[in-house]
Short mmCIF file of C-alpha atoms in Angstrom, two decimals:
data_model
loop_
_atom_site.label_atom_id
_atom_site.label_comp_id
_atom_site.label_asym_id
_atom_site.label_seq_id
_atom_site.Cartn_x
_atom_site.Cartn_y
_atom_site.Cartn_z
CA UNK A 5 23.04 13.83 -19.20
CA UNK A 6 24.12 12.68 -15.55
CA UNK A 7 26.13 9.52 -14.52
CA UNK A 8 22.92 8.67 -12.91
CA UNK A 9 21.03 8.66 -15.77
CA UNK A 10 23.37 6.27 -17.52
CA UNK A 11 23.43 3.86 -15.18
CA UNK A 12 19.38 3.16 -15.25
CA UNK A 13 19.23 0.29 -15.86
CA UNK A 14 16.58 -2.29 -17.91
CA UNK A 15 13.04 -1.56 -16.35
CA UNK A 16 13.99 1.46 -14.38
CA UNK A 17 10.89 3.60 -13.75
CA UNK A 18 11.05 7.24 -14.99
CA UNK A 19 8.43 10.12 -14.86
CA UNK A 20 8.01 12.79 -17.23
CA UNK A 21 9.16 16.14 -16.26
CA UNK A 22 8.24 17.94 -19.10
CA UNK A 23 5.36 17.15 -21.94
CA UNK A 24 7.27 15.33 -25.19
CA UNK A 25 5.67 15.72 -28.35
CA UNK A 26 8.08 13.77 -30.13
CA UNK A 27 10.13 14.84 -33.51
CA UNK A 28 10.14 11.62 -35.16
CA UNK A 29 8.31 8.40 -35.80
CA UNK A 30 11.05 6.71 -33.58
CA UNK A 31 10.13 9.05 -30.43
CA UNK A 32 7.76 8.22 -27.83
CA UNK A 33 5.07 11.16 -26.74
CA UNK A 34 4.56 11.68 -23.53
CA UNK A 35 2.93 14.03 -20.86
CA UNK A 36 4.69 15.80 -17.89
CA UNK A 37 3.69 13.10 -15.05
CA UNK A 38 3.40 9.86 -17.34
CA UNK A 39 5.10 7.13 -16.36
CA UNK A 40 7.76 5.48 -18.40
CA UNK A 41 9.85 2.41 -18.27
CA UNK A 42 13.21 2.12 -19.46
CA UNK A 43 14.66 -0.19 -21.69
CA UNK A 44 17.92 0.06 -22.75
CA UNK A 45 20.06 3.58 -23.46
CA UNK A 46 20.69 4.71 -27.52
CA UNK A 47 23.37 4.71 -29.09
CA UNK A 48 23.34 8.64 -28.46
CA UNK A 49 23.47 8.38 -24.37
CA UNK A 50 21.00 11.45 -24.19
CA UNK A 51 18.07 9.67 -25.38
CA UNK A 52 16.54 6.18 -24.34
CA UNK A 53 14.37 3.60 -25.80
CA UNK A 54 11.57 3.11 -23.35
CA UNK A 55 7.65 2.37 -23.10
CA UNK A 56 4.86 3.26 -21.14
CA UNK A 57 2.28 1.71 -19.33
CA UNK A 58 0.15 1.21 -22.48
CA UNK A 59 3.22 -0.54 -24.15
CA UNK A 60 3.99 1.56 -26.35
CA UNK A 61 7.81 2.02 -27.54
CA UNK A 62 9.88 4.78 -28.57
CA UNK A 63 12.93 6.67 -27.85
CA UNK A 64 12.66 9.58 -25.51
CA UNK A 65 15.15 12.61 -24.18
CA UNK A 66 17.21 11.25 -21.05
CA UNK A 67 17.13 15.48 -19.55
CA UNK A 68 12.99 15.24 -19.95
CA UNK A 69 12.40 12.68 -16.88
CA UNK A 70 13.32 11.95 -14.02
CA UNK A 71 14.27 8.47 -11.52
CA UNK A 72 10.82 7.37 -9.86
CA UNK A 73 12.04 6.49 -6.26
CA UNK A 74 10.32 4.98 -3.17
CA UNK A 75 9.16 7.21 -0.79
CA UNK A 76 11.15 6.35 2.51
CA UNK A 77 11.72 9.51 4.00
CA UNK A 78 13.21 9.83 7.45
CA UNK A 79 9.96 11.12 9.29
CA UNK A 80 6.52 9.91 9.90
CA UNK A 81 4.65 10.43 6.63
CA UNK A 82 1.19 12.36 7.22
CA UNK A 83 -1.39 14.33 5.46
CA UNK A 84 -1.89 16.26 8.61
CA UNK A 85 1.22 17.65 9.60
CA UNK A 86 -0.44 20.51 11.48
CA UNK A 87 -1.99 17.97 13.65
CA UNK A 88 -0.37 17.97 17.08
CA UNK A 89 -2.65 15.73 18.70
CA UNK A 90 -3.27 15.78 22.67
CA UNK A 91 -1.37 18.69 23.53
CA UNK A 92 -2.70 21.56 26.37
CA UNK A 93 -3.53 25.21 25.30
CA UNK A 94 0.20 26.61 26.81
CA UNK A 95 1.70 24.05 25.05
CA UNK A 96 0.84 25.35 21.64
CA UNK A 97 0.83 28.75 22.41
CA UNK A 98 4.77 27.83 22.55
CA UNK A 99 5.11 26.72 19.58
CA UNK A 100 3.56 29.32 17.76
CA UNK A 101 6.35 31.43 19.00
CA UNK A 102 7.42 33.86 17.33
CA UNK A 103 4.14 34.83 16.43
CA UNK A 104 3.81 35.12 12.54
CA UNK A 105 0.23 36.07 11.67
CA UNK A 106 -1.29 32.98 10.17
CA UNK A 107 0.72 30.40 11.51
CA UNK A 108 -1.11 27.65 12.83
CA UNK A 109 -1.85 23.78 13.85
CA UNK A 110 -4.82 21.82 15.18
CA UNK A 111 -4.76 19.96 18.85
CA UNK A 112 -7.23 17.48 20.58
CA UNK A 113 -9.46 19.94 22.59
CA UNK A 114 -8.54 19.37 26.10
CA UNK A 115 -12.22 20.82 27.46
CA UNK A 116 -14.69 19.04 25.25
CA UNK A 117 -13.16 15.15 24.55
CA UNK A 118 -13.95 14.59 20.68
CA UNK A 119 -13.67 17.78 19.65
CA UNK A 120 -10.88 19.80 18.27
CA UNK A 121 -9.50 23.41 18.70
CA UNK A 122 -7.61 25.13 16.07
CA UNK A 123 -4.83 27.96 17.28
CA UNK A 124 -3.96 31.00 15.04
CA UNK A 125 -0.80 33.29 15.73
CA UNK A 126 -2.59 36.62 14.97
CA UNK A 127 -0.71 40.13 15.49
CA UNK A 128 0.86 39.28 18.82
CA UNK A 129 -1.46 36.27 20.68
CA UNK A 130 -2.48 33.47 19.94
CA UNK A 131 -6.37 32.36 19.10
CA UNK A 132 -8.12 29.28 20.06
CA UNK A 133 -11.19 28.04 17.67
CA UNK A 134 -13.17 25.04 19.22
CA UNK A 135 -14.17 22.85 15.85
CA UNK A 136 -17.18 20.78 17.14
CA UNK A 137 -17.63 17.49 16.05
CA UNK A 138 -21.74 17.26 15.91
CA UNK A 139 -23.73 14.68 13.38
CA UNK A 140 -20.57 13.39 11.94
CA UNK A 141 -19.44 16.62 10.64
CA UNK A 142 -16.98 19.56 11.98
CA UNK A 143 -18.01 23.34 12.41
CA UNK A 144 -16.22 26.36 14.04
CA UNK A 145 -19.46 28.47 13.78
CA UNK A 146 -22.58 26.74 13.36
CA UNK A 147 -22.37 27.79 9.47
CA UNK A 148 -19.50 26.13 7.66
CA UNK A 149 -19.91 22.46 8.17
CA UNK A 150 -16.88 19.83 6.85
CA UNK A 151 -16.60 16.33 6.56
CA UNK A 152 -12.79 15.92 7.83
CA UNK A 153 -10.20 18.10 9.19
CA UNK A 154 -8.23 18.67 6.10
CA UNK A 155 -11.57 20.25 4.40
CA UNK A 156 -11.46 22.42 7.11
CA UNK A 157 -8.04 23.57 6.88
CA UNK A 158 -8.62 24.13 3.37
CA UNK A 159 -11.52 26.16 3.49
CA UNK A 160 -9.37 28.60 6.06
CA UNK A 161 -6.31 28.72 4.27
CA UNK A 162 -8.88 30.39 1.29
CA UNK A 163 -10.37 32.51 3.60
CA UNK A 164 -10.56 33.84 7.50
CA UNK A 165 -14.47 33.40 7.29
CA UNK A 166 -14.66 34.86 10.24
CA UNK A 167 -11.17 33.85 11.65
CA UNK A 168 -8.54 36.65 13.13
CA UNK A 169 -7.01 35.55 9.84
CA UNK A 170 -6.59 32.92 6.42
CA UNK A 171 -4.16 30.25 7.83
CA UNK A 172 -1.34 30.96 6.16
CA UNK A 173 1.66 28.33 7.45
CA UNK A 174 1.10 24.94 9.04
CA UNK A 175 3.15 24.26 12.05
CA UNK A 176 4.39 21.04 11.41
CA UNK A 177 4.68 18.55 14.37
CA UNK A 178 7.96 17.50 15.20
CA UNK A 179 8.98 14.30 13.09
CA UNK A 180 6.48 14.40 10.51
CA UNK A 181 6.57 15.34 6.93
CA UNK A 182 3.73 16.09 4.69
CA UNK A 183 2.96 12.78 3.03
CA UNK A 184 1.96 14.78 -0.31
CA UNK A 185 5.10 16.31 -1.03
CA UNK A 186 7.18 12.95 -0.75
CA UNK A 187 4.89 11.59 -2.99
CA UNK A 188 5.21 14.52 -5.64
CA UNK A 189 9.18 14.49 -5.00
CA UNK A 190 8.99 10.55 -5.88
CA UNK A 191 7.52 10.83 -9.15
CA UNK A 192 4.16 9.17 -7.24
CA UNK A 193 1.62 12.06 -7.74
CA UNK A 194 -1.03 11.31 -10.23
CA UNK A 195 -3.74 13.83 -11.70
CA UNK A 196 -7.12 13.99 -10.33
CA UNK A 197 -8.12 15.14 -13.85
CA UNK A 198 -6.89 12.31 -15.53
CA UNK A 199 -8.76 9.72 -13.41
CA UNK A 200 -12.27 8.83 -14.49
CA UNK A 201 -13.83 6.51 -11.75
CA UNK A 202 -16.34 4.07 -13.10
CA UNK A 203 -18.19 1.19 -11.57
CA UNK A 204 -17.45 0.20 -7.61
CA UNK A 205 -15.83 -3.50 -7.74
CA UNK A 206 -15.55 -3.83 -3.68
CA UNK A 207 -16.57 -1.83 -0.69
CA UNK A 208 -14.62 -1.64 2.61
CA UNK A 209 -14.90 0.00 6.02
CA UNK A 210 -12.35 2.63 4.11
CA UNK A 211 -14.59 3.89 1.26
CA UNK A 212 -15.22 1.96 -2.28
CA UNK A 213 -12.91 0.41 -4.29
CA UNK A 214 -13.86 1.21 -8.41
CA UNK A 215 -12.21 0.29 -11.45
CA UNK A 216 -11.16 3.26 -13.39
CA UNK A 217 -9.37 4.96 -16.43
CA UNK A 218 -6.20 6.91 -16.22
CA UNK A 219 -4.84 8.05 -19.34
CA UNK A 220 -6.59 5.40 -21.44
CA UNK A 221 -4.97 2.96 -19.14
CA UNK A 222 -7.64 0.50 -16.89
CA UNK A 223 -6.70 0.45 -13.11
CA UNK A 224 -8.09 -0.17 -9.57
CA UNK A 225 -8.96 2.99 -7.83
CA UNK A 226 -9.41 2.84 -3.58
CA UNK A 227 -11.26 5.84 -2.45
CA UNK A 228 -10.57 6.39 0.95
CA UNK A 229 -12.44 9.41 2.52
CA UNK A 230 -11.74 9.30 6.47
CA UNK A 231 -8.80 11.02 7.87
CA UNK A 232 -7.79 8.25 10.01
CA UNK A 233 -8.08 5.71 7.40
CA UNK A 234 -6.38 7.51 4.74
CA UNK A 235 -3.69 8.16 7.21
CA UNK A 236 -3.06 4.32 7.24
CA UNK A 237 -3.35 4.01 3.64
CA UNK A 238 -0.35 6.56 3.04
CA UNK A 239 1.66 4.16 4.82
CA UNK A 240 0.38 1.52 3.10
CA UNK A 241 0.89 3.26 -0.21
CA UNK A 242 4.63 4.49 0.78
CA UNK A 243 5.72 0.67 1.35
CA UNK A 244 4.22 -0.33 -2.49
CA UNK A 245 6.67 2.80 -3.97
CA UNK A 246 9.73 0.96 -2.79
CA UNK A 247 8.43 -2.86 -3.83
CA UNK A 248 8.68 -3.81 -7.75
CA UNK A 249 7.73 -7.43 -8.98
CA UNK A 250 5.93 -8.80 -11.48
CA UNK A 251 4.00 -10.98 -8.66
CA UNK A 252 3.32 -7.88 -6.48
CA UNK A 253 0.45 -5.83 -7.58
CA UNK A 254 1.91 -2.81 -8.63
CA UNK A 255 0.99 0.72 -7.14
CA UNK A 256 0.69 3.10 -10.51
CA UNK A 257 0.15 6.42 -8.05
CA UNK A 258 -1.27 8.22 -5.59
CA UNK A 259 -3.43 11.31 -5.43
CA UNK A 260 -4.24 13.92 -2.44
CA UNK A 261 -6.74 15.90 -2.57
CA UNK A 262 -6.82 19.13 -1.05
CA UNK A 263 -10.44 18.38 0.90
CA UNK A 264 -8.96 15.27 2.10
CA UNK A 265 -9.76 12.59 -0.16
CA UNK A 266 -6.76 10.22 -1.24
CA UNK A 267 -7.42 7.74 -4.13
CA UNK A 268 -4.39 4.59 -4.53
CA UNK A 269 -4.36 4.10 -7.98
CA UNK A 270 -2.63 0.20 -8.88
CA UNK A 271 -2.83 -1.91 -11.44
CA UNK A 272 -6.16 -3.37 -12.43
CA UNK A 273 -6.60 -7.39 -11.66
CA UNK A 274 -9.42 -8.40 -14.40
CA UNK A 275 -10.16 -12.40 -12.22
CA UNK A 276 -10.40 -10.53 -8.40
CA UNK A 277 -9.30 -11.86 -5.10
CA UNK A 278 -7.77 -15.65 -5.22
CA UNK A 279 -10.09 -17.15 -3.07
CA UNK A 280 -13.11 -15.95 -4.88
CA UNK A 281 -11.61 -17.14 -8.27
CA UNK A 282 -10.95 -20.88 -6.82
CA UNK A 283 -14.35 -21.38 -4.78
CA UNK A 284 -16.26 -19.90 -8.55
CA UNK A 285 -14.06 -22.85 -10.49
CA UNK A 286 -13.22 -25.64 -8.48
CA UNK A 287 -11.59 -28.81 -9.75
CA UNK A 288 -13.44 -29.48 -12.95
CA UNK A 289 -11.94 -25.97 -13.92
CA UNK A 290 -8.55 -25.81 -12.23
CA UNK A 291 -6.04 -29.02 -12.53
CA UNK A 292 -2.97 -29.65 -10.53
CA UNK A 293 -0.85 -27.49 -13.21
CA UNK A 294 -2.79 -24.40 -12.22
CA UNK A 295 -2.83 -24.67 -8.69
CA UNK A 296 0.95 -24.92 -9.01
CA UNK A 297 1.80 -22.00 -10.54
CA UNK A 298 -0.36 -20.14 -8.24
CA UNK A 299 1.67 -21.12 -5.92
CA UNK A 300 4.88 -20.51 -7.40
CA UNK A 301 3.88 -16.75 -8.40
CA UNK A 302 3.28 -16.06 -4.37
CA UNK A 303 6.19 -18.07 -2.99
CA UNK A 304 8.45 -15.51 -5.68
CA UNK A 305 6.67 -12.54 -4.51
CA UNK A 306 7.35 -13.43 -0.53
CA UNK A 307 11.21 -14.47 -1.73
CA UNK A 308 11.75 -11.04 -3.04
CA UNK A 309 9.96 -9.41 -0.21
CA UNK A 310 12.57 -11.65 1.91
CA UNK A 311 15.04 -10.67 0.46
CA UNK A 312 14.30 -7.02 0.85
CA UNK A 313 13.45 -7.70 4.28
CA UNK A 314 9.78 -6.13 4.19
CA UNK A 315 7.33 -8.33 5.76
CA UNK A 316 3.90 -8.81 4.91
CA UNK A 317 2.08 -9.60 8.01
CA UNK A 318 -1.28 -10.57 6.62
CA UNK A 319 -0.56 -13.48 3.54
CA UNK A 320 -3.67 -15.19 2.53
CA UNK A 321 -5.58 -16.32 -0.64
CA UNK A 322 -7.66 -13.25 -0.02
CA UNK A 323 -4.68 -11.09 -0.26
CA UNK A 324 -3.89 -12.39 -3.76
CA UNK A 325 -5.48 -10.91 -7.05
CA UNK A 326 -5.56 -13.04 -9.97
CA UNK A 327 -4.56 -10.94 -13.28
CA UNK A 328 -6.56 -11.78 -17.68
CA UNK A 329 -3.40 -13.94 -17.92
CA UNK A 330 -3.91 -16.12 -14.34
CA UNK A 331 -1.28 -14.52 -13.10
CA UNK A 332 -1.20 -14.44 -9.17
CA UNK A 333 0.33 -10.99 -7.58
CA UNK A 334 0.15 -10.51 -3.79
CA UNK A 335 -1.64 -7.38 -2.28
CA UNK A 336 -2.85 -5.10 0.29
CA UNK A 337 0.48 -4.26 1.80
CA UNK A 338 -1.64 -2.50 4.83
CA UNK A 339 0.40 -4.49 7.60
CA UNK A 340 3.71 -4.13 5.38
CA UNK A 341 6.72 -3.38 7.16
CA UNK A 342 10.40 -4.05 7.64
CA UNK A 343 11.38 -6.63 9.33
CA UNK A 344 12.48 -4.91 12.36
CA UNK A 345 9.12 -3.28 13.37
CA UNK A 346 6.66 -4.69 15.88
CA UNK A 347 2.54 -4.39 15.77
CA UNK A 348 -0.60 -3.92 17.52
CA UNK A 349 -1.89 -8.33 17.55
CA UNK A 350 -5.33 -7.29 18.30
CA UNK A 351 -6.93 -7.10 14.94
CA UNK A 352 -4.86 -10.11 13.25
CA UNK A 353 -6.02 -12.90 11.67
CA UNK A 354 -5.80 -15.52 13.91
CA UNK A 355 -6.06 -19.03 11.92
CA UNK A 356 -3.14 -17.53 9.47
CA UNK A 357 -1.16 -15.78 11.89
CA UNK A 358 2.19 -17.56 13.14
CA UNK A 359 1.43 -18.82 17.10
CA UNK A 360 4.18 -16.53 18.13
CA UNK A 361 3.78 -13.61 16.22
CA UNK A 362 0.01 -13.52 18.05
CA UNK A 363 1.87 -14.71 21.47
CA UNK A 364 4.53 -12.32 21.39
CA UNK A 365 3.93 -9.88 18.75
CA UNK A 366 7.54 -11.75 16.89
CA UNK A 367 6.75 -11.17 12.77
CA UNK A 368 9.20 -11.92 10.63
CA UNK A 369 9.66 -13.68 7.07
CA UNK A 370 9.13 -17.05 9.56
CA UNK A 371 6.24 -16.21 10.26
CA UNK A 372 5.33 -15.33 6.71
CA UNK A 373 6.25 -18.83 5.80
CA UNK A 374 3.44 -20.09 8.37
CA UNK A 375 0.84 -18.13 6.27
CA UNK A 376 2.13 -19.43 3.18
CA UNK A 377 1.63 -23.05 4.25
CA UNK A 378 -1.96 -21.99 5.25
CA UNK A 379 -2.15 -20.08 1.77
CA UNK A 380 -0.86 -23.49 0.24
CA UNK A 381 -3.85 -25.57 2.44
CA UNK A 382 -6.67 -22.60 0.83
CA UNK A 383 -5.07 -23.23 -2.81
CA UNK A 384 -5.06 -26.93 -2.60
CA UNK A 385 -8.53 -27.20 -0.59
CA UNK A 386 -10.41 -24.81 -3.50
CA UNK A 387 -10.99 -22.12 -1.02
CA UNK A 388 -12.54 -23.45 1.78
CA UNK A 389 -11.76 -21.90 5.07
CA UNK A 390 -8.70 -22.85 7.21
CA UNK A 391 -9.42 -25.42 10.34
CA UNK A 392 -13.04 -26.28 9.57
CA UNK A 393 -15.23 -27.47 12.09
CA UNK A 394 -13.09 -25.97 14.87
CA UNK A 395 -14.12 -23.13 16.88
CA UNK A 396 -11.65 -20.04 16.18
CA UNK A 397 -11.17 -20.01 20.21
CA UNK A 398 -9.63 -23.21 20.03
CA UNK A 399 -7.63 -22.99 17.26
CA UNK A 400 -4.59 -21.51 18.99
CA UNK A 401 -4.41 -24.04 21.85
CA UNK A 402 -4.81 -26.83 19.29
CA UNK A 403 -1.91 -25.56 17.28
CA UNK A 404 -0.02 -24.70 19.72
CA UNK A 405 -0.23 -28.55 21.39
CA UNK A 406 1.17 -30.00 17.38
CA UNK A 407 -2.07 -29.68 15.67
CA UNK A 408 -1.55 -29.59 12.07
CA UNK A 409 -4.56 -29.56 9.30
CA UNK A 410 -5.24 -32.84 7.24
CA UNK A 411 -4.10 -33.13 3.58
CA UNK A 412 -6.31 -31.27 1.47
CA UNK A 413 -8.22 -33.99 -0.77
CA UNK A 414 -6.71 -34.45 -4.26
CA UNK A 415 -3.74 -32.62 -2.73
CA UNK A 416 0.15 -34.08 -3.68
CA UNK A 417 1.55 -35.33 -0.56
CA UNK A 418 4.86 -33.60 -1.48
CA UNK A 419 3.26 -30.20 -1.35
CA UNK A 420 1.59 -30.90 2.23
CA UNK A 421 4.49 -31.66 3.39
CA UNK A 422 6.03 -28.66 2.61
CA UNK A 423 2.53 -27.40 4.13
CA UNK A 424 3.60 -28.99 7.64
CA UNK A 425 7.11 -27.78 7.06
CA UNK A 426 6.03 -24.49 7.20
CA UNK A 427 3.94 -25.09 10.06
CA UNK A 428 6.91 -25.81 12.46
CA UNK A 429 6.46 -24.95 15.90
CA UNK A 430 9.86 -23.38 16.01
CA UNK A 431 10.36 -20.23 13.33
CA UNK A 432 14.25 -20.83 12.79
CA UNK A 433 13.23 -24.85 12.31
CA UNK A 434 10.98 -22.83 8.98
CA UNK A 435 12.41 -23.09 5.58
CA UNK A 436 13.23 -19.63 3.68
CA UNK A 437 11.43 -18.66 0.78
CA UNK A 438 13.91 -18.99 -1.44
CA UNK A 439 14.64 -22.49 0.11
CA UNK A 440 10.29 -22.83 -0.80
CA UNK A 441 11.05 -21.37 -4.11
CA UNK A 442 13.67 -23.95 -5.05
CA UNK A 443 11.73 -27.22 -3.59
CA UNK A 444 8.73 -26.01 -6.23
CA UNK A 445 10.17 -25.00 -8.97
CA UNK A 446 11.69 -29.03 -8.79
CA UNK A 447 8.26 -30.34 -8.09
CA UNK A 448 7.03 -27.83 -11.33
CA UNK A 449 9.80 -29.70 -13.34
CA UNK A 450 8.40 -32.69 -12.47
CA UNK A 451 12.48 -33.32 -10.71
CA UNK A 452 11.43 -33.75 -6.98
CA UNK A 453 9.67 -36.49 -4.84
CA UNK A 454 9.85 -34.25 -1.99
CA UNK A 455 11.39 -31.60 -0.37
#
């Protein structure tokens, strides 16, 4: 057993290297690929006590898993690594040199905009194949049509179907590593054999999103078939691996598929999206009690995202899942990043957006804190959508000139002003969330008139 290994401590994630069928009834069975959570070492440091996601407790051998870690590797993450983008014919012909028969990548065709061309090292030269993009499918010969480009590239790499040869070795674009094999080094790769997709709970522009059963285990499934938009998901997915908290909804796993389908496999959330679950109950269902520890799950969710200085971007009441136990976790990580990265404004939110993170693309956990306070006016409001009865066009200005929302009916004027608080003009002038976190967990105790 390694240092490493006894120094995991409570909670560290594991995954199976090797199936366990256990020798005891103290031992806990297991599968190569399950996922296991420590909880403290034996007595004997080359075995631990542990459970898995089914809750199930037993003692298992320290040399038969290994530490699940975040994917955060040094390049740009991609399931296309052979895709080179807009590049011109001589400039892939160099770097297919030396010519290695079956070497390839795929470029933007420079000739036909839309299309594709895929170049083969063969023998001594180098072949270009235009793939046509025609009815929403891609062909190199009028025969074998494919719904993405990683079909494609599969179907070659099986055989040259009329190609000067099977591709054999992706060229690999400079900066990029191949988003599968970071997730399988992780401990994040999941069985497509294990995952039985039932009924669809939510449809996006991105495919379906269907609860499911992995291992016996209940979980939410999103399908995502498009190379693009799986593309964004991988990032999306690779920002859950390195984020663990009991108020973040919790990524179990991802799986590639070869044709180009990627499924995110998290945690299932029995009561849905936050907003949906206060419009359906309303007051006669939800008292002031309930309200408050939504709030309190979400403010210690954004604390520990603050203090691993990720942030989310995109906080809102639709962006929270409500668990069987009324538990609220925060989701959809999709804008996720750290705190030192900037974004594209043009498809943001605008009524929960921070006025300067729209202004001058400036995100940070200040800006966060803005869409909390919103979040805290859709909580105590029941749902209803932020600054009613204005047109979205003039909701910037209006903001922007002091504007701040009335006190939601029924609402304690201690949490609106923590509402207004976070709605300062100035980000520095914003409290933190752990500053938030204190100031509620007083008002929970019933210890604070206001903040």
């Amino acid at each position: 057993m390694t240092e490493v290994q006894t120094s995991w401590p409570q909670g560290t994630e594991c995954v199976a290297r090797y199936n366990f069928k256990g020798t005891s009834e103290q031992d806990l069975p297991f599968n190569k690929g399950d996922v296991l959570s420590i909880i403290i070492v034996t007595k004997d440091p080359n075995w631990y006590k542990a459970k898995n996601v089914a809750g199930r407790e037993g003692t298992i051998p320290a040399n038969y898993v290994t530490k699940r870690e975040g994917v955060k590797s040094g390049g740009k993450l991609s399931l296309m690594p052979w895709f080179h983008g807009k590049i011109t014919r001589e400039q892939a012909e160099q770097l297919l040199i030396p010519h290695e028969t079956g070497l390839f990548l795929v470029r933007e065709s420079t000739n036909f905009p839309g299309d594709y061309t895929l170049c083969v090292s063969c023998e001594s030269k180098v072949e270009h194949y235009r793939i046509v993009y025609t009815n929403g499918k891609l062909t190199i010969d009028d025969e074998g049509y494919f719904e993405n480009l990683m079909q494609l590239v599969e179907h070659y790499t099986k055989d040259a179907d009329g190609l000067c040869t099977k591709l054999i070795k992706p060229k690999l674009e400079e900066g990029t590593v191949a988003a599968q094999d970071e997730f399988s080094r992780g401990g994040w790769s999941m069985s497509r054999k294990d995952l039985k997709l039932q009924q669809v709970i939510g449809k996006g522009e991105f495919g379906d999103v269907m609860v499911g059963d992995y291992r016996g285990t209940k979980v939410a499934v999103k399908c995502i078939k498009n190379d693009a938009t799986a593309q964004a998901f991988i990032e999306e997915a690779s920002v859950m691996t390195q984020l663990r908290h009991d108020n973040l909804v919790g990524l179990l796993g991802v799986i590639v598929e070869e044709n180009g389908s990627l499924f995110i496999v998290t945690e299932y959330m029995a009561k849905g999206c936050l907003v949906d679950y206060l419009r359906s109950r309303g007051r006669t269902v939800l008292d002031g009690e309930a309200l408050l520890n939504f709030v309190l799950d979400v403010c210690e969710a954004m604390a520990y995202l603050e203090n691993n200085n990720f942030v989310h971007r995109d906080l809102a009441a639709r962006n929270v899942l409500v668990s069987e136990d009324n538990m609220a976790k925060v989701s959809d990580f999709g804008l996720t990043k750290e705190a030192s990265s900037t974004q594209d404004t043009a498809k943001l939110p605008v009524k929960w957006t921070a006025p300067e993170a729209l202004r001058e693309k400036k995100f940070s956990t200040k800006s966060d804190v803005w869409s909390y306070g919103i979040l805290l006016w859709e909580i105590y409001s029941f749902g209803r959508v932020p600054y009613p009865r204005i047109p979205l066009k003039d909701v910037v200005p209006r903001v922007e000139k002091g504007y701040k929302m009335d006190c939601p009916d029924g609402c304690p004027e201690v949490v609106y002003n923590i509402m207004k608080q976070c709605w300062n003009l100035d980000p520095a002038a914003r409290p933190s969330f752990q500053m938030l976190k204190e100031w509620l967990q007083h008002i929970s105790q019933g210890k604070g008139k206001k903040p």
